[in-house]
């Protein structure tokens, strides 16, 4: 039996109110079949409230794709405070997703500040880390992961990782259909856990490390079966109920084995 797995769907900038309603209808109906899997969806922020309302009474949780690093309200046009997301019903917040880092230029320091801000508001941060293709090819994968993780440990302390989640998402695998092999994923996850273990063995042992990057129904089981892979952060495949549910089913089956 594998410890409980987590499956999260990052909808990115997709969907309409109508799309969300039909997707969620299926998730709510089928979601009870995965009692040992923590399932969450991350809609665009404008839909968080209606999604949370539709999920009342369901075990499926809601998260935000991003938040502002500020700790208090103020003159920050276009930004959303963690406390506002919490008020709408969010449990989780992604921080440092590769599209935030590489399309919108977020630095490690800003990501770390967002991590701290999420916890300040009572949200559970899901810290996304991962190397770009050129970095992998240059043998820098572990250096990049260390830099991204240490930025958070420097700002929040290792204790801030207690209860948080990490998502390892190699940038070259996101939206490309090129999944990391189970061995590549396992190696990166073990490295991440090892870095934390060197500072706090207990947190390292309990922290949930998700894999993300072209996870589909047909490759989820072999990825999730790896010792240090505790579930997945799913992009494209989370927009289709049958695909997302099949990924949740793969996680439940590993737990039941
Ligand atoms: P894809 O599953 O579409 O590759 O996206 C992964 C991702 O970025 C999830 O956050």
XYZ file of C-alpha atoms and ligand atoms in Angstrom:
267
model
C 0.000 0.000 0.000
C 1.274 3.412 -0.939
C 0.638 6.293 1.426
C -2.317 8.501 0.477
C -1.866 10.208 -2.848
C -2.908 13.679 -3.972
C -4.191 14.592 -7.425
C -4.539 18.266 -8.293
C -5.952 19.771 -11.467
C -4.489 23.091 -12.587
C -7.009 24.470 -15.062
C -4.701 27.383 -15.992
C -6.518 30.060 -18.039
C -9.225 27.770 -19.398
C -12.944 27.235 -19.077
C -16.214 29.105 -18.936
C -18.788 29.018 -16.197
C -20.676 26.408 -18.224
C -17.578 24.243 -18.834
C -16.755 24.327 -15.134
C -20.256 23.315 -14.124
C -20.307 20.238 -16.314
C -16.762 19.201 -15.379
C -17.509 19.576 -11.682
C -20.803 17.705 -11.940
C -18.851 14.637 -13.003
C -16.101 15.135 -10.435
C -18.582 15.521 -7.608
C -20.560 12.481 -8.733
C -17.525 10.234 -9.208
C -15.271 11.817 -6.568
C -16.608 9.591 -3.783
C -14.902 6.638 -5.454
C -11.488 7.879 -4.330
C -11.740 8.051 -0.540
C -7.977 7.747 -0.088
C -7.019 10.378 -2.659
C -6.909 14.083 -1.867
C -8.371 15.745 -4.960
C -8.297 19.485 -5.665
C -8.965 21.780 -8.613
C -7.370 25.160 -9.336
C -9.703 27.288 -11.468
C -8.946 30.794 -12.756
C -9.418 33.166 -9.808
C -12.626 34.704 -11.159
C -14.303 31.287 -10.962
C -13.057 30.249 -7.530
C -16.177 31.330 -5.701
C -18.650 29.560 -8.005
C -16.474 26.435 -8.101
C -16.239 26.395 -4.306
C -20.014 26.722 -4.086
C -20.544 23.815 -6.436
C -18.141 21.721 -4.365
C -19.839 22.296 -1.005
C -20.363 18.884 0.586
C -17.895 17.210 -1.788
C -14.413 16.024 -0.773
C -12.920 17.836 -3.789
C -11.011 20.943 -2.646
C -10.353 24.252 -4.349
C -7.082 26.093 -4.774
C -5.797 29.301 -6.347
C -3.266 29.324 -9.184
C -1.396 32.263 -7.735
C -1.599 34.954 -5.054
C -0.001 38.269 -4.210
C 3.056 38.242 -1.967
C 1.700 41.111 0.123
C 0.444 40.261 3.589
C -2.068 43.099 3.850
C -4.578 44.765 1.490
C -3.446 47.880 -0.322
C -2.780 49.631 -3.621
C -1.671 46.647 -5.740
C -3.793 46.839 -8.883
C -4.632 43.511 -10.416
C -3.361 41.449 -7.485
C -5.266 39.115 -5.179
C -4.509 38.823 -1.466
C -4.286 35.390 0.157
C -6.972 36.326 2.698
C -9.391 37.037 -0.171
C -8.767 33.601 -1.661
C -9.259 32.022 1.727
C -12.543 33.869 2.124
C -13.753 32.469 -1.217
C -13.156 28.926 -0.021
C -9.630 28.090 -1.172
C -7.621 25.556 0.765
C -4.515 25.598 -1.437
C -2.462 28.060 -3.479
C 0.073 27.235 -6.166
C 3.229 29.298 -5.914
C 6.022 29.476 -8.441
C 4.314 27.634 -11.261
C 6.691 27.538 -14.218
C 4.409 29.820 -16.229
C 4.604 32.400 -13.440
C 8.389 32.023 -13.273
C 9.164 31.886 -16.982
C 6.342 33.781 -18.722
C 5.837 36.420 -16.022
C 9.387 36.595 -14.703
C 8.786 35.738 -11.070
C 12.041 35.432 -9.185
C 12.850 32.797 -6.563
C 12.578 35.527 -3.929
C 9.094 36.573 -5.050
C 7.959 32.951 -5.146
C 9.282 32.459 -1.624
C 7.433 35.585 -0.476
C 4.236 34.174 -2.016
C 4.819 30.912 -0.161
C 5.072 32.824 3.116
C 2.012 34.938 2.216
C -0.074 31.828 1.488
C 0.678 30.384 4.899
C 0.069 33.765 6.516
C -3.510 33.594 5.161
C -4.118 30.015 6.216
C -3.702 28.624 2.698
C -1.608 25.527 2.090
C 1.071 26.391 -0.473
C 1.951 24.029 -3.298
C 5.473 25.087 -4.244
C 6.220 24.346 -7.898
C 9.830 23.749 -8.892
C 11.484 22.411 -12.005
C 14.265 22.875 -14.494
C 14.124 24.025 -18.106
C 15.338 21.803 -20.942
C 18.655 23.638 -21.384
C 19.299 23.334 -17.654
C 18.646 19.578 -17.713
C 20.863 19.157 -20.755
C 23.615 21.097 -19.023
C 23.384 18.753 -16.015
C 21.999 21.516 -13.797
C 18.707 19.947 -12.738
C 19.704 19.473 -9.100
C 21.319 22.911 -8.863
C 18.098 24.540 -10.099
C 15.926 22.534 -7.697
C 18.247 23.398 -4.800
C 18.140 27.097 -5.659
C 14.336 27.149 -5.904
C 13.854 25.202 -2.660
C 16.501 27.038 -0.672
C 14.921 30.387 -1.532
C 11.831 29.242 0.366
C 13.790 27.658 3.212
C 15.829 30.877 3.557
C 12.722 33.057 3.823
C 10.338 30.775 5.695
C 12.682 28.366 7.498
C 12.552 24.607 6.978
C 9.630 24.386 9.430
C 7.494 26.294 6.909
C 7.560 23.179 4.721
C 5.573 21.261 7.328
C 2.129 20.649 5.838
C 3.048 22.285 2.514
C 3.270 20.429 -0.790
C 5.928 20.508 -3.488
C 5.227 19.916 -7.171
C 8.177 18.891 -9.319
C 7.303 20.040 -12.821
C 10.144 19.868 -15.339
C 9.427 22.784 -17.658
C 10.193 20.714 -20.763
C 7.427 18.276 -19.831
C 4.675 20.861 -19.320
C 2.092 20.889 -22.080
C 4.519 19.180 -24.466
C 3.278 15.600 -24.238
C 6.874 14.724 -23.233
C 6.524 13.194 -19.787
C 9.543 12.644 -17.576
C 10.276 8.948 -17.342
C 9.334 7.373 -14.015
C 13.073 7.094 -13.290
C 13.704 10.779 -14.036
C 10.761 11.789 -11.847
C 11.865 9.497 -9.015
C 15.434 10.835 -9.134
C 14.283 14.454 -8.899
C 11.777 13.696 -6.148
C 14.373 11.770 -4.134
C 16.750 14.705 -4.519
C 14.106 17.131 -3.246
C 13.271 14.896 -0.293
C 16.974 14.472 0.451
C 17.565 18.216 0.536
C 14.763 18.581 3.079
C 15.894 15.498 5.042
C 19.312 17.055 5.546
C 17.521 19.814 7.481
C 14.518 18.002 9.000
C 14.024 14.268 8.533
C 10.486 14.255 9.876
C 9.232 16.914 7.468
C 11.060 15.239 4.583
C 9.381 11.953 5.331
C 5.871 13.378 5.479
C 5.953 16.086 2.801
C 3.861 15.386 -0.272
C 5.838 15.748 -3.521
C 3.704 15.757 -6.672
C 4.899 15.216 -10.215
C 3.546 17.451 -12.991
C 4.179 17.558 -16.725
C 2.044 15.761 -19.303
C 0.484 13.361 -16.793
C -2.316 11.454 -18.517
C -4.580 8.554 -17.673
C -2.208 6.155 -19.400
C 1.029 7.174 -17.647
C -0.210 8.203 -14.183
C 0.051 4.763 -12.571
C 3.723 4.194 -13.415
C 4.680 7.691 -12.285
C 2.692 7.511 -9.049
C 4.139 4.062 -8.291
C 7.593 5.596 -7.745
C 8.649 5.621 -4.107
C 8.971 9.392 -3.784
C 6.067 10.417 -6.049
C 3.024 11.209 -3.932
C 0.608 12.096 -6.719
C 0.322 14.553 -9.561
C -0.349 18.139 -10.587
C -2.297 17.807 -13.790
C -2.711 20.478 -16.467
C -4.370 19.637 -19.777
C -5.753 16.291 -18.644
C -7.558 17.935 -15.734
C -9.924 19.710 -18.140
C -11.509 16.476 -19.269
C -13.537 14.727 -16.584
C -12.920 11.189 -17.866
C -9.124 11.727 -18.043
C -8.888 13.417 -14.670
C -11.074 10.786 -13.018
C -8.980 8.009 -14.538
C -5.876 9.620 -13.013
C -7.633 9.770 -9.619
C -8.599 6.111 -10.049
C -4.959 5.194 -10.732
C -3.986 6.885 -7.462
C -6.714 5.104 -5.523
C -5.685 1.735 -7.013
C -2.076 2.229 -5.877
C -3.282 3.008 -2.395
C -5.447 -0.128 -2.344
C -2.738 -2.465 -3.696
P 0.288 19.581 -18.441
O -0.283 18.433 -17.641
O -0.687 20.170 -19.408
O 1.607 19.229 -19.047
O 0.587 20.772 -17.387
C 1.255 20.481 -16.222
C 1.182 21.669 -15.339
O 1.766 22.701 -15.623
C 0.350 21.581 -14.130
O 0.567 22.650 -13.293
